Coordinates of C-alpha atoms and ligand atoms in Angstrom, one line a residue:
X17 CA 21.0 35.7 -10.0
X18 CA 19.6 32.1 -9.6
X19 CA 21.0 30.4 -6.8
X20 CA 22.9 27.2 -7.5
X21 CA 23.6 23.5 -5.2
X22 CA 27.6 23.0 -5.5
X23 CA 26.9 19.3 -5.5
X24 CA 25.6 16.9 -8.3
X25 CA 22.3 15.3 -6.6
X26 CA 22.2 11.8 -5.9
X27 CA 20.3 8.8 -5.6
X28 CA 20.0 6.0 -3.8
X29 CA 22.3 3.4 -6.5
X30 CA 24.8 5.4 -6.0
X31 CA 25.2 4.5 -2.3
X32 CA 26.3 1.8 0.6
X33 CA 25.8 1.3 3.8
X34 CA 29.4 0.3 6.0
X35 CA 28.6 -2.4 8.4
X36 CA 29.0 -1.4 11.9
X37 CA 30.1 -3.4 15.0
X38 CA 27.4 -6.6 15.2
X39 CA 26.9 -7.7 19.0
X40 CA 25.1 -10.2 20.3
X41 CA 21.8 -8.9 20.8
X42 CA 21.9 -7.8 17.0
X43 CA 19.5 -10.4 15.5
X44 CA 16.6 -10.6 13.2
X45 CA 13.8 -11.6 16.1
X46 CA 15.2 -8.4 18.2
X47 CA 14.9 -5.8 15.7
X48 CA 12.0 -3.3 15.9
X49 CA 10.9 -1.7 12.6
X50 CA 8.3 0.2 14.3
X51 CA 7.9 4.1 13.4
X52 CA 6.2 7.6 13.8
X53 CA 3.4 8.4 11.3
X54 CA 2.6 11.9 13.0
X55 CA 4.5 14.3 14.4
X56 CA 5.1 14.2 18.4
X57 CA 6.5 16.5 21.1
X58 CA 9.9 15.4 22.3
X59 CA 9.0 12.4 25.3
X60 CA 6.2 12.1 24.2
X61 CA 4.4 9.4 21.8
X62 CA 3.2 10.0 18.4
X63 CA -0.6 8.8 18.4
X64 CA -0.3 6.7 15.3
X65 CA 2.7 4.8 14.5
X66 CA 3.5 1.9 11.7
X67 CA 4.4 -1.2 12.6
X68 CA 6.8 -1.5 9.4
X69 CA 8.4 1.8 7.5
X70 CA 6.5 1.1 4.6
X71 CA 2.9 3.2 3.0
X72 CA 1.9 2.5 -0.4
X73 CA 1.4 5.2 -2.9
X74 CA -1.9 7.3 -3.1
X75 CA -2.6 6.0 -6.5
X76 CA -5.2 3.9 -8.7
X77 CA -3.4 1.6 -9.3
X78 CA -2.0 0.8 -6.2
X79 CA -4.0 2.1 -3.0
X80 CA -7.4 0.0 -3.3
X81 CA -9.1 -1.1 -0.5
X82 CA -7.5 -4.7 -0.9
X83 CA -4.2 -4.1 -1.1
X84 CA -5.1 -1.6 1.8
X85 CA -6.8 -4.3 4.1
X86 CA -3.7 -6.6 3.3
X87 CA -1.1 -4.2 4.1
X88 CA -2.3 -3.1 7.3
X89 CA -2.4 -6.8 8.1
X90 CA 1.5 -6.5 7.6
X91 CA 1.7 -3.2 9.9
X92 CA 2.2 -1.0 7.1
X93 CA -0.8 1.7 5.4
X94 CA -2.6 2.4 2.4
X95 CA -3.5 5.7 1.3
X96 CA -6.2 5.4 -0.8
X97 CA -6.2 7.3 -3.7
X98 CA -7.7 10.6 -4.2
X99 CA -8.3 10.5 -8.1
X100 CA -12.4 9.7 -8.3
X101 CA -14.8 10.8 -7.1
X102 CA -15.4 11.5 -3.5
X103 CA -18.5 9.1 -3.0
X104 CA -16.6 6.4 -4.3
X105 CA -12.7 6.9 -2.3
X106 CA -14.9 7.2 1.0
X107 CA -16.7 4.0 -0.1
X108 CA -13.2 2.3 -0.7
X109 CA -12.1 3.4 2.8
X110 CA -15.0 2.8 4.3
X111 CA -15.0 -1.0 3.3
X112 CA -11.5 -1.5 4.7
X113 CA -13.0 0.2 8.4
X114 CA -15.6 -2.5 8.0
X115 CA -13.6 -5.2 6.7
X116 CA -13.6 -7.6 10.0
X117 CA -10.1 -9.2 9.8
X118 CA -10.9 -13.1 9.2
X119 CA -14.4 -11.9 6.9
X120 CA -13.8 -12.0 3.3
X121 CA -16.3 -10.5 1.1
X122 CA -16.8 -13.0 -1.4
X123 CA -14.7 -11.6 -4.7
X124 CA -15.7 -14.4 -6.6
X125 CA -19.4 -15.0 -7.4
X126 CA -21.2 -17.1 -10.4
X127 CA -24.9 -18.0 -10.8
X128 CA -26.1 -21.4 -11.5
X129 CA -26.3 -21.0 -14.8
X130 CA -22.8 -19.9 -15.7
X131 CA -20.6 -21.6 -17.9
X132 CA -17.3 -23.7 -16.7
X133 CA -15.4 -21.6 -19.0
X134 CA -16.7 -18.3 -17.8
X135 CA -15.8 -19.7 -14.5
X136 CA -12.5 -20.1 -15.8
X137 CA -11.9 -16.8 -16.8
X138 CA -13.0 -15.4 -13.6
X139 CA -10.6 -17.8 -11.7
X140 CA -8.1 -16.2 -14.1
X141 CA -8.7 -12.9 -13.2
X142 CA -9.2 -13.0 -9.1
X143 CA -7.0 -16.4 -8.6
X144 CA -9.4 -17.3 -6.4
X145 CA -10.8 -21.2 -7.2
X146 CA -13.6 -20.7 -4.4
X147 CA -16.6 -19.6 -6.0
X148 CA -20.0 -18.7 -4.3
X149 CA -23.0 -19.4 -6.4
X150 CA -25.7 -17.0 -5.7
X151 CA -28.7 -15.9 -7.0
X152 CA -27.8 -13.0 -9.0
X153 CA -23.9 -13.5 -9.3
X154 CA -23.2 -10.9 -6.5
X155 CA -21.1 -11.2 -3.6
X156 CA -24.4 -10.4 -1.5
X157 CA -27.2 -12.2 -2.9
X158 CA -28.8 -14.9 -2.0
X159 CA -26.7 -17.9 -1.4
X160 CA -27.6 -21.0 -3.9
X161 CA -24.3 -23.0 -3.3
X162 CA -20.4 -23.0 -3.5
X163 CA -18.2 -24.2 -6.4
X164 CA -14.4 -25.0 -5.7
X165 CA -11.6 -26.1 -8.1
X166 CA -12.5 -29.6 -6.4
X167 CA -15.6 -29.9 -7.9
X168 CA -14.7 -30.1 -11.6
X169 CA -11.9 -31.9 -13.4
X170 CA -10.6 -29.6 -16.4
X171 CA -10.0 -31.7 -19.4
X172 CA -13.0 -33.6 -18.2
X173 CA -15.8 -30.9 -18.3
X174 CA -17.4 -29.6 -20.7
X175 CA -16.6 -25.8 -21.1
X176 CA -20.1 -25.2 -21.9
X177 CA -21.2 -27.3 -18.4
X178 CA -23.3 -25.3 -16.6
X179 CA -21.8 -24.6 -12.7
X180 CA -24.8 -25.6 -11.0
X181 CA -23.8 -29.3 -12.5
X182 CA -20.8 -29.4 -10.2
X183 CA -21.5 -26.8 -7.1
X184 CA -22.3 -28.2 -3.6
X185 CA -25.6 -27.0 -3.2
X186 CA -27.2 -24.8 -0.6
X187 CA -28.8 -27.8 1.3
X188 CA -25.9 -29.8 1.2
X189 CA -23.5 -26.5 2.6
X190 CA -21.9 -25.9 6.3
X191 CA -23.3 -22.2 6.9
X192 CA -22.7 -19.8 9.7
X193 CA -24.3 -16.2 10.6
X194 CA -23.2 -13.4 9.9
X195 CA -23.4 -12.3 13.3
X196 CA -21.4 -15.3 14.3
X197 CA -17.8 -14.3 15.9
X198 CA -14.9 -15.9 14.5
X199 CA -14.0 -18.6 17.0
X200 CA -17.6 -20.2 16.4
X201 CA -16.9 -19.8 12.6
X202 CA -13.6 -21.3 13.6
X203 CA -15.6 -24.3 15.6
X204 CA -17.4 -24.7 12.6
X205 CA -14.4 -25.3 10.6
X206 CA -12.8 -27.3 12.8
X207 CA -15.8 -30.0 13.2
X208 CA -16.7 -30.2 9.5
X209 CA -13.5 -30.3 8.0
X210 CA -14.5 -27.2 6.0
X211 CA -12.2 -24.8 4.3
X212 CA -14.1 -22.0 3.8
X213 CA -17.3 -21.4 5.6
X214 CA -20.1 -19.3 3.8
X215 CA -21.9 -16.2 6.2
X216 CA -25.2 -15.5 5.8
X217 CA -27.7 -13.2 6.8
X218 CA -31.2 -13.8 7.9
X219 CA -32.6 -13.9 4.6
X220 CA -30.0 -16.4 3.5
X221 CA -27.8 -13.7 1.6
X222 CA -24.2 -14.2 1.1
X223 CA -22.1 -11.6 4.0
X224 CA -19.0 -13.0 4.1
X225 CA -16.4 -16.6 3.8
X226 CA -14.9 -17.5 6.3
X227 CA -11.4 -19.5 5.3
X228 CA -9.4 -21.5 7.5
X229 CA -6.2 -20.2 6.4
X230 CA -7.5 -16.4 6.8
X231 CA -8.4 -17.6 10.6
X232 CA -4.6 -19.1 11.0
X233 CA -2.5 -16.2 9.5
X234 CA -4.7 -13.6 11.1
X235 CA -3.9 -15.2 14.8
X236 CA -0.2 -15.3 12.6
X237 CA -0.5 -11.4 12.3
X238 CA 1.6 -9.7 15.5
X239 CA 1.9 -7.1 13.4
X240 CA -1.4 -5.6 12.3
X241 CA -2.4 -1.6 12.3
X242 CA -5.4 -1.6 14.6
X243 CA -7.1 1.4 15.7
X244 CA -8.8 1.6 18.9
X245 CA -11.6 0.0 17.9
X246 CA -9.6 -3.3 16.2
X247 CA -10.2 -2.1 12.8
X248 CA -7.8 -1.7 10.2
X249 CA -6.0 1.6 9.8
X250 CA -6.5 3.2 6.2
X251 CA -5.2 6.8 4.4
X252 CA -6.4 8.9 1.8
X253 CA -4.8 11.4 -0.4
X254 CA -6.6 14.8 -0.7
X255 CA -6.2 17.3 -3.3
X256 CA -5.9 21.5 -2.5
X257 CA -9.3 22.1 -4.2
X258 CA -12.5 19.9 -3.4
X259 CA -10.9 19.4 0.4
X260 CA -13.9 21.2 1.8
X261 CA -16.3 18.2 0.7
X262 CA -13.9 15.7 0.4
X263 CA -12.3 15.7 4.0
X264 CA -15.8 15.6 5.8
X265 CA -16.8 12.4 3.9
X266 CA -13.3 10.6 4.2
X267 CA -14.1 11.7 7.8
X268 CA -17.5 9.9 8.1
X269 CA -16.1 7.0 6.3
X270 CA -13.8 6.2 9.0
X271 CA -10.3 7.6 7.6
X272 CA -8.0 7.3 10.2
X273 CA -5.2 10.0 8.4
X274 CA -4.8 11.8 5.3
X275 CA -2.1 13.4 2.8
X276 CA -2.4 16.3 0.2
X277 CA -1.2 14.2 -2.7
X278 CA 0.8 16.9 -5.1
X279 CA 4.2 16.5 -7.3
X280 CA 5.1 19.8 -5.9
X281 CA 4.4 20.6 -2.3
X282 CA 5.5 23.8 -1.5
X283 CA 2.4 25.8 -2.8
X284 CA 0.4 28.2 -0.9
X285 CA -2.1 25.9 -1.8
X286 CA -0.9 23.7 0.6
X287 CA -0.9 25.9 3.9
X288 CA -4.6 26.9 3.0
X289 CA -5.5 23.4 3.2
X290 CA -3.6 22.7 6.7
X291 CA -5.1 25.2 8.0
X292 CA -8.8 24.6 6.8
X293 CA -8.6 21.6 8.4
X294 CA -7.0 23.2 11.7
X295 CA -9.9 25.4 12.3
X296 CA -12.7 23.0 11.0
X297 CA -11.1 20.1 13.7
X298 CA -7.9 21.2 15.7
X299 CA -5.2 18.6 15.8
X300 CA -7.7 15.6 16.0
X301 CA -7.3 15.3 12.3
X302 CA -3.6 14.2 11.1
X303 CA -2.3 15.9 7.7
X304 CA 0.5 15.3 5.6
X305 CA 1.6 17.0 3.1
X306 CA 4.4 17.0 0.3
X307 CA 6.0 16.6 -2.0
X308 CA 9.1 18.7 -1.1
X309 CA 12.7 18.0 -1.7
X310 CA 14.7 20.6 0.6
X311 CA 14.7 22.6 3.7
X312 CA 12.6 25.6 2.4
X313 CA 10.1 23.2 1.5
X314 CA 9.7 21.2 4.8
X315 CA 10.2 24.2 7.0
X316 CA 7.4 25.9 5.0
X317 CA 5.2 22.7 5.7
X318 CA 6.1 22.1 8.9
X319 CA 4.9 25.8 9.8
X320 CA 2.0 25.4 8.4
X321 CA 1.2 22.3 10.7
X322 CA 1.8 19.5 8.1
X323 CA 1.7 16.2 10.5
X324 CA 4.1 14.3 8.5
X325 CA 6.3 15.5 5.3
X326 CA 6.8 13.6 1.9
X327 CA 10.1 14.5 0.1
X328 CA 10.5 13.6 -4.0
X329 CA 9.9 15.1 -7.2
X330 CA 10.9 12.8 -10.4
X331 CA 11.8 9.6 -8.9
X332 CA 9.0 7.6 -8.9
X333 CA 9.0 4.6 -11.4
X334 CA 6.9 6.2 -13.9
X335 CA 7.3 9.6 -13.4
X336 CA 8.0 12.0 -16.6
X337 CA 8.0 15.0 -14.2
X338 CA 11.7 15.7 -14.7
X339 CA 11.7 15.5 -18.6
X340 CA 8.6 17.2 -19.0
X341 CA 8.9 19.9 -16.8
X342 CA 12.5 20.3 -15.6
X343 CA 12.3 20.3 -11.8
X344 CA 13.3 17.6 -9.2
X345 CA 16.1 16.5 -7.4
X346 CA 17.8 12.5 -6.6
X347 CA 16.4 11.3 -4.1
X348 CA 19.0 10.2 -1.7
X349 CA 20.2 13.5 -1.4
X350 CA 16.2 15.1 -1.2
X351 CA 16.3 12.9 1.7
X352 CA 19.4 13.6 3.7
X353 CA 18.9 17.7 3.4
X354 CA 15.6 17.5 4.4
X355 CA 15.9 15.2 7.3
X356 CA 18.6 17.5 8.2
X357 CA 16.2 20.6 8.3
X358 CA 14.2 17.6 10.4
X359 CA 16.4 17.3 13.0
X360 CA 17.2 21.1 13.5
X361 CA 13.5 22.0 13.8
X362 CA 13.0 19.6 16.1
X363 CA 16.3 20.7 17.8
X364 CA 14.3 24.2 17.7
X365 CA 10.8 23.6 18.5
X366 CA 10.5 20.0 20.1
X367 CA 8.3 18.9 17.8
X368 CA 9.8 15.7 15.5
X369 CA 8.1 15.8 12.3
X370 CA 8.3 11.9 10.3
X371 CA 9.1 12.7 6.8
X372 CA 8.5 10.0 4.0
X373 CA 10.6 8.8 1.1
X374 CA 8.1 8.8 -1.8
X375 CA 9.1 7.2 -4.7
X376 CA 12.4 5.7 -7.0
X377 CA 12.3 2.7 -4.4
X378 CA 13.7 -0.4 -6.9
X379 CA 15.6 -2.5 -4.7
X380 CA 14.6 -3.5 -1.2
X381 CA 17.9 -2.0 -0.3
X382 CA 16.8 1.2 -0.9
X383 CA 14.3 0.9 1.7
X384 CA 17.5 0.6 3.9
X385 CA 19.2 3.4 2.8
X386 CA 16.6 5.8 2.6
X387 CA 15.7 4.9 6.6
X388 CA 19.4 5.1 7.2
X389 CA 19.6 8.8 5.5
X390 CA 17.2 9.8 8.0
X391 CA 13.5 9.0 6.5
X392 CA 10.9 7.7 9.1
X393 CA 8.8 5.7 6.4
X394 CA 9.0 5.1 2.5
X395 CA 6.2 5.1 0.2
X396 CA 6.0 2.6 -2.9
X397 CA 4.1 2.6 -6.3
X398 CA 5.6 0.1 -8.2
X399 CA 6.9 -2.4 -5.6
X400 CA 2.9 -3.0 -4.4
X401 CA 1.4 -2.4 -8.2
X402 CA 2.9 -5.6 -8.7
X403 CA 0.9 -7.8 -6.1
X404 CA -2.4 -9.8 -6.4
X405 CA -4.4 -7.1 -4.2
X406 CA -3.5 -4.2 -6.6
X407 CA -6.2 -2.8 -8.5
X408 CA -4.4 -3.4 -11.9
X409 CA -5.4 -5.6 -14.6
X410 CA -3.4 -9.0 -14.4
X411 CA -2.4 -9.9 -18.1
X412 CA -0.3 -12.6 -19.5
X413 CA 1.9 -10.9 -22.1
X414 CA 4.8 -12.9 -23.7
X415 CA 4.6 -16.0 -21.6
X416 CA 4.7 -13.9 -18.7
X417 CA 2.3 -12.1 -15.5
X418 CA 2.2 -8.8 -15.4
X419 CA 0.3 -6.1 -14.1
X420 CA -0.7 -2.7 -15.0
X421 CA 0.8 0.3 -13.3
X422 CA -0.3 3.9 -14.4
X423 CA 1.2 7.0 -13.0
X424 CA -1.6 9.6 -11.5
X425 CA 0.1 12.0 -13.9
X426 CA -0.5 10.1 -17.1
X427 CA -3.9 9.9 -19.6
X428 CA -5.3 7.4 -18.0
X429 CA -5.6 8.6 -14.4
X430 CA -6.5 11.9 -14.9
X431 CA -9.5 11.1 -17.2
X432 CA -11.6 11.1 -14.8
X433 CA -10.9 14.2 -13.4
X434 CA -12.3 16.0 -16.7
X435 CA -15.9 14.6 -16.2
X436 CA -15.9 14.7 -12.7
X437 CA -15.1 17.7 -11.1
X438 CA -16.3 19.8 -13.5
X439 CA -13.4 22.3 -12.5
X440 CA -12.9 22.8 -16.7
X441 CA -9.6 21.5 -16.2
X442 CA -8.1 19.9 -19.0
X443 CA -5.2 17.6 -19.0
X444 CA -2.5 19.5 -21.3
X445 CA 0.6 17.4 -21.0
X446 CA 1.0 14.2 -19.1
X447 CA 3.5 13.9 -15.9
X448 CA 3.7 10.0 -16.0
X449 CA 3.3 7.0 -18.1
X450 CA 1.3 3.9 -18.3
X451 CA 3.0 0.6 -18.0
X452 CA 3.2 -2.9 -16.5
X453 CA 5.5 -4.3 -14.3
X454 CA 6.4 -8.1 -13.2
X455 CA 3.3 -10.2 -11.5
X456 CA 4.8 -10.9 -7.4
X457 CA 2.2 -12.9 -5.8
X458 CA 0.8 -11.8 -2.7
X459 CA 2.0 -9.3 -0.7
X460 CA 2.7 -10.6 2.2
X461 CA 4.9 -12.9 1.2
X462 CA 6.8 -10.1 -0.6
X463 CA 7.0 -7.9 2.4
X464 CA 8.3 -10.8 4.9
X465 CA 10.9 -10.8 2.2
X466 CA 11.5 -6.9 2.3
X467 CA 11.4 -6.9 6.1
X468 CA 13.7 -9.8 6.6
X469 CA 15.9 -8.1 4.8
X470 CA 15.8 -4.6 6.3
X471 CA 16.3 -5.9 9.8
X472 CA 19.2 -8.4 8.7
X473 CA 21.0 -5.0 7.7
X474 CA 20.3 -3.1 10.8
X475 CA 21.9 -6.1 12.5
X476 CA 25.2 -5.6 10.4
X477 CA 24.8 -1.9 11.2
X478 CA 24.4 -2.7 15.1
X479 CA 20.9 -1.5 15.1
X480 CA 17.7 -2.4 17.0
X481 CA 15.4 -0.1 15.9
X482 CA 15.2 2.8 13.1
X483 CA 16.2 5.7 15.5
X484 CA 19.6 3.6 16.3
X485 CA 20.1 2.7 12.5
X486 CA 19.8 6.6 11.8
X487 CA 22.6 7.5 14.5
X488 CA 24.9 4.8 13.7
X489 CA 24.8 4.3 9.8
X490 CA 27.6 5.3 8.0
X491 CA 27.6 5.5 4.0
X492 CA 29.8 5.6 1.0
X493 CA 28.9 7.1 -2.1
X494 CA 30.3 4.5 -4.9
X495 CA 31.9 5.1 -7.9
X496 CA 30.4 4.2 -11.4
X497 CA 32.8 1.3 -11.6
X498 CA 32.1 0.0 -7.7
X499 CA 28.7 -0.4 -9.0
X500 CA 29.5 -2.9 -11.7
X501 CA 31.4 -4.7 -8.9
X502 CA 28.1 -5.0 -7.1
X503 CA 26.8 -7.1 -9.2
X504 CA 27.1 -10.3 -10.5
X505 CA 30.1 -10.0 -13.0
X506 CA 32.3 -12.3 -14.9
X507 CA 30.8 -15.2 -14.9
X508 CA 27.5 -16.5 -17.2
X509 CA 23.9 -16.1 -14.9
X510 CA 21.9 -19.4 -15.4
X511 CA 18.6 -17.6 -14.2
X512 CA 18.1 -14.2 -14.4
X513 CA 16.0 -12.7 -11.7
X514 CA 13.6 -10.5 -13.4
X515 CA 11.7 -10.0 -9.8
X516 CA 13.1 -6.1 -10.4
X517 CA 13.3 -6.3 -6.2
X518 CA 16.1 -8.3 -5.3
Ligands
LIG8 P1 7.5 4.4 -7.4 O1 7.4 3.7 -6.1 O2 8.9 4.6 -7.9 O3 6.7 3.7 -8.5 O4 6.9 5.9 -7.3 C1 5.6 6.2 -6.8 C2 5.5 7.6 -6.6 O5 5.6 8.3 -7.9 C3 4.1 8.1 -6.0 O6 4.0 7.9 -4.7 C4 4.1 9.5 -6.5 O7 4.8 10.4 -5.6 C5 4.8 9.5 -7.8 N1 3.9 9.5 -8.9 C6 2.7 8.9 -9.1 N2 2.2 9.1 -10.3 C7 3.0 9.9 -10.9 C8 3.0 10.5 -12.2 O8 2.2 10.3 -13.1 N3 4.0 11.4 -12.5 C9 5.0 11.7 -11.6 N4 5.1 11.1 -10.4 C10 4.1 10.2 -10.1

């Protein structure tokens, strides 16, 4: 007979936190949201850990190598997705481990002859008003001038103008070498009054700007993920098939950790993978795996040497795994059993295992919650599909920014699988859906906002750090009525706050 859970399965709505005693050292500026990414033996230190509890989603439209670059400036990672081909997610990664913090590739590029409103329309797209001007429009050729939304007065312009009637030509530019480190480019800038200074190789082709604000916020950056070498830390998701060709070029691209990206993790499939990486490199490479969403499932990872665990099925955003296919559980309560099995393998074996909260993350305060139940880090989809540095088209529909955030289960995403891996598989029904979500603006000023929050809670909970938050949080499930409460109620909203993360 089929075995049956006695309780309905929740998720995270459904719950509060209960403040606990506040003392005096229980403020914002003392709170630590640092956290294991790998499993560790008990005293010991894990090798990699995150700065903030937050890892965005191994998906296209989400883990590029700009929105990766800009959240490892925050503390947090990126894993970059696993969906394309394998030339072109090592390329991705390896352009974050040789992104220098402070050394922008140029994202914006025109030739002479383009049009103002061609200009325009780029500016539209990257919201970047600093253009270079080279040669042959690339963001490495050779360097003809810059054109900034100084230069030009719209209204005043013909649209047809060409750019090189406005630029500041190359004779007339502040240019410094490529090789130059970033206090001289920051000399530079100081002594010309420049914004952005232009990099250039020895042949006079474009490397890299330079921008005065990018110099300021990264000396503003405590927080970076920095491997040994200063670099940025990246991820990338794997799948169970191609992993013998695909893990050796993440490898030689730089990747610094990676995750077996599956709806359903507890598949044979899974161990085989673990363990071809165990005997091709030992522990030196770090593995997670998921998705699971009890015990069974963890304990079946854990043994086969996962580094980290994800728990979820169904919750994500844009998920249609639980409609189309019937499995799945709520999240909060995927959580709380599985960081129970958690604690009593590490209470076995020594060995503390971080699991991840992947997906159904709406509010911030879900973040919260989900640490509180026990999860070391969350992973989020739509909360970063939504910033500038996603790969997603931004649109203007109805008066409004959005952008566009696919699932990796949908049409869209797994196209490219059919002409790619030439595996014959054929998409039969689709797991997710394609959508868009609310425009945000930049992400770090949307994770400031998240973290803020997450550590003023862990003050009314008496916590310092997530480890304390997890052994002192104590949490009500709310009724269906205690939820209407919650919100605003009986009185007429002058603005409503369509952010979706409040
Ligand atoms: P979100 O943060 O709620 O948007 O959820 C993101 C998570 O949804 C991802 O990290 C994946 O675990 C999951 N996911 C991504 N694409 C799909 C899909 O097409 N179907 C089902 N789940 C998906």
């Amino acid at each position: 007979m089929a075995t049956y859970y006695q309780e309905a399965s929740h998720t995270f709505s459904e719950y509060l936190l209960v403040p606990g005693l506040t003392e005096e050292q229980n403020i914002p500026q003392n709170v630590s949201l640092k956290t294991p990414l790998v499993k560790f033996r008990k005293g010991e230190e894990p090798s990699i850990s995150l700065n903030i509890p937050m890892v965005s989603a191994v998906m296209q439209s989400v883990s590029g190598d700009r929105l990766a670059i800009a959240l490892a400036k925050e503390g947090g990672i990126s894993f970059i997705f696993g969906s394309q081909p394998i030339a072109d997610q090592a390329a991705m990664v390896a352009r974050v481990k040789n992104y220098k913090a402070g050394y922008v590739p140029s994202d914006s590029n025109v030739t002479p002859d383009t049009t103002i409103a061609e200009m325009l329309e780029l500016l539209d797209k990257t919201g970047h008003s600093t253009m270079a001007v080279t040669e042959d429009g690339t963001a490495n050729g050779k360097l003809l001038g810059m054109i900034t939304s100084r230069d030009y007065r719209i209204g005043h312009v013909s649209l047809d103008a060409k750019v090189k009637e406005f630029m500041t030509p190359r004779e007339k530019l502040i240019v410094g070498r490529s090789t130059d480190n970033l206090s001289t480019c920051n000399d530079l800038i100081w002594e010309h009054k420049l914004n952005t200074l232009p990099l250039v190789d020895e042949n006079d082709h474009l490397a890299y700007l330079v921008f005065r604000k990018d110099y300021e916020s990264h000396k503003a950056h405590p927080n970076e993920l920095l491997d040994h070498e200063k670099r940025f830390m990246v991820g990338a998701g794997i799948n169970t098939r191609d992993y013998e060709e695909r893990v050796p070029a993440l490898l030689n691209a730089g990747v610094d950790i990676l995750v077996i990206d599956s709806s359903d993790g507890y598949t044979c499939w899974q161990a085989k993978t673990i363990h071809w990486i165990r005997e091709h490199y030992g522990d030196s490479v770090k593995i997670g795996a998921g998705n699971v969403v009890d015990p069974d499932g963890f304990n079946y990872l854990a043994d086969a040497g996962a580094d980290f665990i994800k728990i979820g099925i169904g919750g994500g955003s844009i998920c249609i795994t639980r409609e189309t296919k019937g499995i799945g559980r709520g999240q909060a309560t995927a959580v709380q059993e599985v960081a129970k099995a958690r604690d009593a393998y590490f209470e076995k074996t020594g060995t503390y295992i971080p699991i991840c909260s992947d997906g159904g993350i709406v509010y911030d305060y879900h973040i919260i919650l989900a640490l509180a139940m026990g999860a070391d880090f969350v992973m989020l989809g739509r909360y970063f599909s939504r910033f500038e540095e996603a790969p997603g088209e931004k649109l203007m529909i109805n008066g409004s920014y959005v952008k566009e955030y696919w699932g990796e289960g949908s049409n869209r995403a797994r196209n490219w699988g059919r002409y790619d891996l030439g595996q014959g598989r054929k998409l039969s029904f689709e797991e997710g859906v394609d959508s868009y979500v609310p425009y945000a603006g930049f992400l770090h000023d949307n994770v400031l906002m998240t973290t803020s929050k997450i550590k003023s809670t862990m003050c009314n909970c008496g916590a310092l750090d997530i480890p304390e938050l997890q052994r002192k949080a104590r949490l009500t499930l709310v009724s269906a009525t205690s939820i209407v409460e919650g919100g605003a109620h009986d009185v007429m909203v002058k603005h409503k706050d369509t952010s979706f993360n409040k």
